[in-house]
Amino acid sequence: MESTRTLTDKIFLILKGLGMGAANKVPGVSGGVVAFVAGFYEEFIYSLRKVNRIAFKLLISGRLKSFFRYINGKFLSLLFFGMIVSYFSISKVLDYLIIHYELYVWSVFFGMIIGSIYYINKDFKDWNYKTYTALAVGIILGVSISFLNPAKENDNLWFVFFCGIISVSGMTLPGFSGSFILILLGNYVLLLVDSVNALYDTFFNVLSGDFSFIDNPERIRMLKVLVVFTLGSITGLVTFSHLLSYILKHYKSITLSAIIGFIIGSLGVVWPWKKTIYKLTTDDSYLLDSTGKKIIENYQRFIPNLTVETCYAIGYILLGIGIVLALEWYGYKTKKNK
């Protein structure tokens, strides 16, 4: 499987990792959808499932080449390399774009999710009362989650570990946005902004020979939080992959119909036209988190008037759909060539 990968395949695999990483960072968008539409979802789940007892025996015994080959290491390493790069590059760009062009960014992702629904549904023919029921349950869960109110920030390390397990679900379960779940748990800013920025700053401090951060208790706290969150994410990634592999093998039609429903339900999360509602105190001042940022309570969605801005947003929705169709075409072409 690995030896047949060309240089072009490897480059595109890194780009797919960039796409997954960026999607996982944006609330309401699932990296699993990128994997699903780009045609490498099943290989991704299969490769993660290989991180098991046999893999650990190979690793402990020092048979590194056998371990790397057994877990489809080239595939996973290139993909995760793209994700890591994304967290320190593309995700930074996305943060900037969301602040300055929020409507258009959400419009692109809204279009991508619509395109994803079309992609997953077009070849699915096994509709019956069981799959329709799973579809309805998926829609209800997706809509219900989008209207939950976020909790307060919590940096307890056990809770951070749990957040890591839950947040990584967006990579393995299409339509399930791990970053949005982190907002609901109250730890999105702590885990995907502050801790990542702390690592970013520490990395450049080390490169410049400045180790003064060792005496900075806040920086050390952030780095501890990031380490525990990463361990939780790895645990969740392996656990969910084994569970999903079993479910897809024995209940594929029901699982796919539930995924379609969940993605449909998640459209409410990424609806472009919404106003952010912040938590207020009794004197109408904003509640702030530990970093001084206003705490989000929820979003007020509305139907827009037909303006030039709305027309641009619709154009970006079509762009999002076009991106998914292009990914679909690439995935089909890749499979055909193989």
Short mmCIF file of C-alpha atoms in Angstrom, two decimals:
data_model
loop_
_atom_site.label_atom_id
_atom_site.label_comp_id
_atom_site.label_asym_id
_atom_site.label_seq_id
_atom_site.Cartn_x
_atom_site.Cartn_y
_atom_site.Cartn_z
CA MET A 1 0.00 0.00 0.00
CA GLU A 2 2.75 2.44 1.02
CA SER A 3 5.32 1.57 -1.63
CA THR A 4 2.94 2.49 -4.45
CA ARG A 5 2.56 6.10 -3.30
CA THR A 6 4.04 8.58 -5.77
CA LEU A 7 5.50 11.96 -4.83
CA THR A 8 2.25 13.57 -6.00
CA ASP A 9 0.23 11.25 -3.74
CA LYS A 10 2.43 12.18 -0.78
CA ILE A 11 2.06 15.91 -1.45
CA PHE A 12 -1.71 15.59 -1.74
CA LEU A 13 -1.78 13.53 1.46
CA ILE A 14 -0.02 16.36 3.32
CA LEU A 15 -2.52 18.81 1.79
CA LYS A 16 -5.37 16.59 3.00
CA GLY A 17 -3.82 16.70 6.47
CA LEU A 18 -3.74 20.50 6.22
CA GLY A 19 -7.44 20.42 5.31
CA MET A 20 -8.32 18.10 8.20
CA GLY A 21 -6.35 20.19 10.68
CA ALA A 22 -7.97 23.43 9.53
CA ALA A 23 -11.45 21.86 9.58
CA ASN A 24 -10.93 20.48 13.09
CA LYS A 25 -10.00 23.96 14.33
CA VAL A 26 -13.21 25.60 13.08
CA PRO A 27 -16.31 25.13 15.28
CA GLY A 28 -19.06 23.28 13.42
CA VAL A 29 -16.75 21.74 10.82
CA SER A 30 -15.53 18.14 11.00
CA GLY A 31 -12.14 16.93 9.81
CA GLY A 32 -13.80 13.56 9.27
CA VAL A 33 -15.91 15.12 6.51
CA VAL A 34 -12.71 16.13 4.70
CA ALA A 35 -11.42 12.55 5.00
CA PHE A 36 -14.75 11.14 3.84
CA VAL A 37 -15.11 13.37 0.80
CA ALA A 38 -11.44 13.19 -0.21
CA GLY A 39 -11.73 9.40 -0.36
CA PHE A 40 -9.28 8.32 2.37
CA TYR A 41 -11.66 7.93 5.36
CA GLU A 42 -11.68 4.11 5.40
CA GLU A 43 -7.88 3.90 5.05
CA PHE A 44 -7.56 6.45 7.87
CA ILE A 45 -9.79 4.42 10.21
CA TYR A 46 -8.13 1.14 9.16
CA SER A 47 -4.64 2.56 9.82
CA LEU A 48 -5.60 3.89 13.25
CA ARG A 49 -7.13 0.51 14.11
CA LYS A 50 -3.71 -1.05 13.55
CA VAL A 51 -2.43 0.80 16.62
CA ASN A 52 -3.12 -2.20 18.83
CA ARG A 53 -1.44 -4.82 21.01
CA ILE A 54 0.56 -6.23 18.10
CA ALA A 55 1.85 -2.75 17.19
CA PHE A 56 2.98 -2.10 20.77
CA LYS A 57 4.76 -5.47 20.92
CA LEU A 58 6.65 -4.57 17.75
CA LEU A 59 7.52 -1.15 19.17
CA ILE A 60 8.66 -2.45 22.57
CA SER A 61 10.79 -5.18 20.95
CA GLY A 62 12.59 -2.53 18.90
CA ARG A 63 11.29 -3.68 15.53
CA LEU A 64 10.66 -0.12 14.40
CA LYS A 65 10.48 -0.82 10.65
CA SER A 66 7.95 -3.62 11.16
CA PHE A 67 5.96 -1.36 13.52
CA PHE A 68 5.98 1.52 11.02
CA ARG A 69 4.90 -0.75 8.16
CA TYR A 70 2.24 -2.51 10.26
CA ILE A 71 0.43 0.72 11.20
CA ASN A 72 0.66 2.13 7.64
CA GLY A 73 3.15 4.62 9.01
CA LYS A 74 3.90 6.61 5.86
CA PHE A 75 0.21 7.35 5.39
CA LEU A 76 -0.36 8.38 9.02
CA SER A 77 2.89 10.34 9.35
CA LEU A 78 2.26 12.42 6.21
CA LEU A 79 -1.35 13.04 7.22
CA PHE A 80 -0.49 14.05 10.79
CA PHE A 81 2.41 16.17 9.55
CA GLY A 82 -0.11 18.15 7.50
CA MET A 83 -2.40 18.49 10.53
CA ILE A 84 0.41 19.73 12.78
CA VAL A 85 1.57 22.26 10.18
CA SER A 86 -2.04 23.37 9.84
CA TYR A 87 -2.34 24.14 13.56
CA PHE A 88 0.55 26.59 13.34
CA SER A 89 -0.11 28.06 9.90
CA ILE A 90 -3.47 27.58 8.16
CA SER A 91 -5.34 27.65 11.45
CA LYS A 92 -3.69 31.01 12.24
CA VAL A 93 -4.88 32.30 8.85
CA LEU A 94 -8.36 30.96 9.58
CA ASP A 95 -8.39 32.74 12.94
CA TYR A 96 -7.59 36.01 11.13
CA LEU A 97 -10.19 35.41 8.40
CA ILE A 98 -12.92 34.54 10.90
CA ILE A 99 -12.25 37.79 12.78
CA HIS A 100 -12.24 39.99 9.65
CA TYR A 101 -14.42 38.04 7.15
CA GLU A 102 -16.58 35.93 9.43
CA LEU A 103 -19.65 35.78 7.16
CA TYR A 104 -17.69 34.61 4.13
CA VAL A 105 -15.69 31.99 6.04
CA TRP A 106 -18.86 30.47 7.49
CA SER A 107 -20.42 30.61 4.02
CA VAL A 108 -17.60 28.54 2.53
CA PHE A 109 -17.88 25.93 5.27
CA PHE A 110 -21.68 25.90 4.99
CA GLY A 111 -21.28 25.16 1.28
CA MET A 112 -18.72 22.44 2.01
CA ILE A 113 -21.12 20.71 4.38
CA ILE A 114 -23.94 20.87 1.80
CA GLY A 115 -21.55 19.35 -0.73
CA SER A 116 -20.58 16.67 1.79
CA ILE A 117 -24.22 15.71 2.31
CA TYR A 118 -24.61 15.32 -1.46
CA TYR A 119 -21.39 13.31 -1.71
CA ILE A 120 -22.24 10.82 1.05
CA ASN A 121 -25.87 10.47 0.00
CA LYS A 122 -25.47 10.08 -3.77
CA ASP A 123 -24.24 6.48 -3.68
CA PHE A 124 -26.23 5.41 -0.63
CA LYS A 125 -29.15 3.24 -1.76
CA ASP A 126 -29.95 1.13 1.31
CA TRP A 127 -32.91 3.14 2.56
CA ASN A 128 -35.34 1.30 4.85
CA TYR A 129 -37.10 1.94 8.14
CA LYS A 130 -33.89 1.29 10.12
CA THR A 131 -31.75 3.69 8.08
CA TYR A 132 -34.51 6.33 8.00
CA THR A 133 -34.74 6.05 11.80
CA ALA A 134 -30.94 6.43 12.11
CA LEU A 135 -31.14 9.45 9.77
CA ALA A 136 -33.81 11.08 11.97
CA VAL A 137 -31.85 10.37 15.16
CA GLY A 138 -28.71 11.87 13.57
CA ILE A 139 -30.57 15.04 12.54
CA ILE A 140 -32.13 15.45 16.00
CA LEU A 141 -28.77 14.99 17.75
CA GLY A 142 -27.03 17.41 15.37
CA VAL A 143 -29.68 20.11 15.81
CA SER A 144 -29.88 19.60 19.60
CA ILE A 145 -26.12 19.99 20.06
CA SER A 146 -26.11 23.20 18.01
CA PHE A 147 -28.49 24.88 20.49
CA LEU A 148 -26.75 23.86 23.73
CA ASN A 149 -25.24 26.60 25.89
CA PRO A 150 -21.46 26.50 26.51
CA ALA A 151 -20.09 25.72 29.98
CA LYS A 152 -17.39 27.67 31.84
CA GLU A 153 -13.67 27.13 31.24
CA ASN A 154 -12.17 24.30 33.32
CA ASP A 155 -8.41 23.57 33.38
CA ASN A 156 -8.59 20.53 35.67
CA LEU A 157 -6.19 18.06 34.01
CA TRP A 158 -8.59 15.10 34.19
CA PHE A 159 -11.26 17.21 32.50
CA VAL A 160 -8.70 18.39 29.92
CA PHE A 161 -7.85 14.72 29.21
CA PHE A 162 -11.58 14.02 28.71
CA CYS A 163 -11.80 17.03 26.38
CA GLY A 164 -8.98 15.54 24.32
CA ILE A 165 -10.86 12.26 23.95
CA ILE A 166 -14.06 14.02 22.90
CA SER A 167 -12.52 16.68 20.63
CA VAL A 168 -10.71 14.15 18.42
CA SER A 169 -14.04 12.55 17.53
CA GLY A 170 -14.39 15.14 14.75
CA MET A 171 -11.49 13.46 12.95
CA THR A 172 -13.03 9.99 13.07
CA LEU A 173 -16.76 10.77 12.91
CA PRO A 174 -17.85 12.92 9.92
CA GLY A 175 -20.29 15.65 10.92
CA PHE A 176 -19.26 15.63 14.58
CA SER A 177 -17.35 18.85 15.23
CA GLY A 178 -14.84 18.32 18.02
CA SER A 179 -14.02 22.03 18.22
CA PHE A 180 -17.71 22.92 18.65
CA ILE A 181 -17.96 20.32 21.43
CA LEU A 182 -15.01 22.07 23.09
CA ILE A 183 -16.98 25.33 22.96
CA LEU A 184 -19.89 23.58 24.69
CA LEU A 185 -17.47 22.19 27.30
CA GLY A 186 -16.09 25.71 27.80
CA ASN A 187 -12.50 24.88 26.83
CA TYR A 188 -12.16 25.88 23.17
CA VAL A 189 -10.07 29.00 23.87
CA LEU A 190 -7.97 27.23 26.52
CA LEU A 191 -7.13 24.16 24.41
CA LEU A 192 -7.14 25.30 20.78
CA VAL A 193 -5.97 28.90 21.15
CA ASP A 194 -4.12 29.70 24.39
CA SER A 195 -2.25 26.40 24.83
CA VAL A 196 -1.30 26.21 21.14
CA ASN A 197 -0.07 29.82 21.25
CA ALA A 198 1.95 28.95 24.39
CA LEU A 199 3.65 26.11 22.52
CA TYR A 200 4.23 28.39 19.53
CA ASP A 201 5.86 31.05 21.73
CA THR A 202 7.91 28.44 23.62
CA PHE A 203 9.20 26.97 20.37
CA PHE A 204 10.54 30.35 19.23
CA ASN A 205 11.92 31.09 22.70
CA VAL A 206 13.96 27.87 22.58
CA LEU A 207 15.18 28.61 19.06
CA SER A 208 16.40 32.04 20.19
CA GLY A 209 18.09 30.57 23.29
CA ASP A 210 15.63 32.21 25.69
CA PHE A 211 14.64 29.78 28.48
CA SER A 212 13.06 32.34 30.79
CA PHE A 213 9.65 30.73 30.20
CA ILE A 214 10.72 28.03 32.71
CA ASP A 215 10.11 30.58 35.48
CA ASN A 216 6.75 31.59 34.01
CA PRO A 217 4.08 29.60 35.92
CA GLU A 218 1.32 30.57 33.45
CA ARG A 219 3.36 29.31 30.46
CA ILE A 220 4.18 26.05 32.27
CA ARG A 221 0.51 25.60 33.15
CA MET A 222 -0.46 26.05 29.50
CA LEU A 223 2.17 23.54 28.35
CA LYS A 224 0.96 20.98 30.93
CA VAL A 225 -2.60 21.49 29.70
CA LEU A 226 -1.49 20.98 26.09
CA VAL A 227 0.43 17.77 26.92
CA VAL A 228 -2.54 16.27 28.77
CA PHE A 229 -4.93 17.36 26.00
CA THR A 230 -2.65 15.72 23.41
CA LEU A 231 -2.55 12.46 25.40
CA GLY A 232 -6.34 12.50 25.63
CA SER A 233 -6.59 13.13 21.89
CA ILE A 234 -4.31 10.17 21.09
CA THR A 235 -6.33 7.95 23.42
CA GLY A 236 -9.59 9.07 21.81
CA LEU A 237 -8.21 8.68 18.31
CA VAL A 238 -7.22 5.04 18.83
CA THR A 239 -10.37 4.19 20.84
CA PHE A 240 -12.82 5.76 18.39
CA SER A 241 -11.07 4.17 15.41
CA HIS A 242 -11.48 0.67 16.86
CA LEU A 243 -15.11 1.35 17.74
CA LEU A 244 -15.93 2.88 14.35
CA SER A 245 -14.15 0.10 12.49
CA TYR A 246 -16.36 -2.45 14.24
CA ILE A 247 -19.55 -0.43 13.70
CA LEU A 248 -18.80 0.21 10.01
CA LYS A 249 -18.10 -3.49 9.50
CA HIS A 250 -21.29 -4.77 11.15
CA TYR A 251 -23.75 -1.83 10.78
CA LYS A 252 -22.43 0.13 7.79
CA SER A 253 -25.79 1.27 6.33
CA ILE A 254 -27.19 2.40 9.68
CA THR A 255 -23.92 4.17 10.54
CA LEU A 256 -23.75 6.00 7.19
CA SER A 257 -27.39 7.11 7.41
CA ALA A 258 -26.78 8.38 10.97
CA ILE A 259 -23.70 10.27 9.73
CA ILE A 260 -25.77 11.86 6.93
CA GLY A 261 -28.36 12.93 9.51
CA PHE A 262 -25.74 14.29 11.86
CA ILE A 263 -24.15 16.35 9.11
CA ILE A 264 -27.59 17.72 8.13
CA GLY A 265 -28.21 18.62 11.78
CA SER A 266 -24.83 20.33 12.03
CA LEU A 267 -25.80 22.84 9.33
CA GLY A 268 -27.33 24.94 12.10
CA VAL A 269 -23.91 25.28 13.75
CA VAL A 270 -22.28 26.75 10.64
CA TRP A 271 -25.26 28.82 9.42
CA PRO A 272 -23.41 31.91 8.10
CA TRP A 273 -25.91 34.53 9.24
CA LYS A 274 -25.71 34.60 13.01
CA LYS A 275 -24.99 37.04 15.80
CA THR A 276 -22.76 36.04 18.71
CA ILE A 277 -24.43 36.24 22.13
CA TYR A 278 -22.07 36.76 25.05
CA LYS A 279 -22.71 35.93 28.70
CA LEU A 280 -23.64 38.95 30.83
CA THR A 281 -23.46 39.69 34.56
CA THR A 282 -26.33 41.25 36.50
CA ASP A 283 -25.12 44.76 35.61
CA ASP A 284 -25.10 43.95 31.85
CA SER A 285 -21.29 43.83 31.62
CA TYR A 286 -19.67 40.91 29.81
CA LEU A 287 -18.41 37.85 31.64
CA LEU A 288 -14.75 37.22 30.81
CA ASP A 289 -12.70 34.01 30.84
CA SER A 290 -9.23 33.65 32.39
CA THR A 291 -7.63 35.28 29.32
CA GLY A 292 -9.87 38.34 29.39
CA LYS A 293 -11.97 37.25 26.39
CA LYS A 294 -15.75 37.55 26.41
CA ILE A 295 -17.47 34.21 27.09
CA ILE A 296 -19.77 33.06 24.30
CA GLU A 297 -23.22 31.93 25.41
CA ASN A 298 -24.63 30.99 22.02
CA TYR A 299 -25.51 32.32 18.57
CA GLN A 300 -28.67 34.07 17.37
CA ARG A 301 -29.35 32.90 13.81
CA PHE A 302 -31.38 34.98 11.35
CA ILE A 303 -32.53 35.07 7.72
CA PRO A 304 -30.59 37.77 5.83
CA ASN A 305 -31.98 40.50 3.61
CA LEU A 306 -30.99 40.39 -0.05
CA THR A 307 -27.99 42.73 -0.13
CA VAL A 308 -24.68 42.81 -2.00
CA GLU A 309 -23.03 41.22 1.03
CA THR A 310 -25.61 38.43 1.02
CA CYS A 311 -24.99 37.80 -2.68
CA TYR A 312 -21.25 37.53 -2.00
CA ALA A 313 -21.97 35.09 0.83
CA ILE A 314 -24.11 32.94 -1.47
CA GLY A 315 -21.23 32.98 -3.95
CA TYR A 316 -18.90 31.68 -1.22
CA ILE A 317 -21.43 28.95 -0.40
CA LEU A 318 -21.25 27.85 -4.04
CA LEU A 319 -17.45 27.98 -3.76
CA GLY A 320 -17.63 25.64 -0.76
CA ILE A 321 -19.81 23.21 -2.72
CA GLY A 322 -17.34 23.44 -5.62
CA ILE A 323 -14.41 22.58 -3.31
CA VAL A 324 -16.16 19.39 -2.19
CA LEU A 325 -17.03 18.42 -5.77
CA ALA A 326 -13.38 18.99 -6.74
CA LEU A 327 -12.26 16.75 -3.86
CA GLU A 328 -14.78 14.14 -4.99
CA TRP A 329 -13.43 14.28 -8.54
CA TYR A 330 -9.86 13.93 -7.28
CA GLY A 331 -10.80 10.98 -5.05
CA TYR A 332 -12.58 9.26 -7.95
CA LYS A 333 -9.64 9.88 -10.31
CA THR A 334 -7.18 8.50 -7.73
CA LYS A 335 -9.18 5.31 -7.20
CA LYS A 336 -9.62 4.85 -10.96
CA ASN A 337 -5.87 5.17 -11.61
CA LYS A 338 -5.15 2.55 -8.94
#
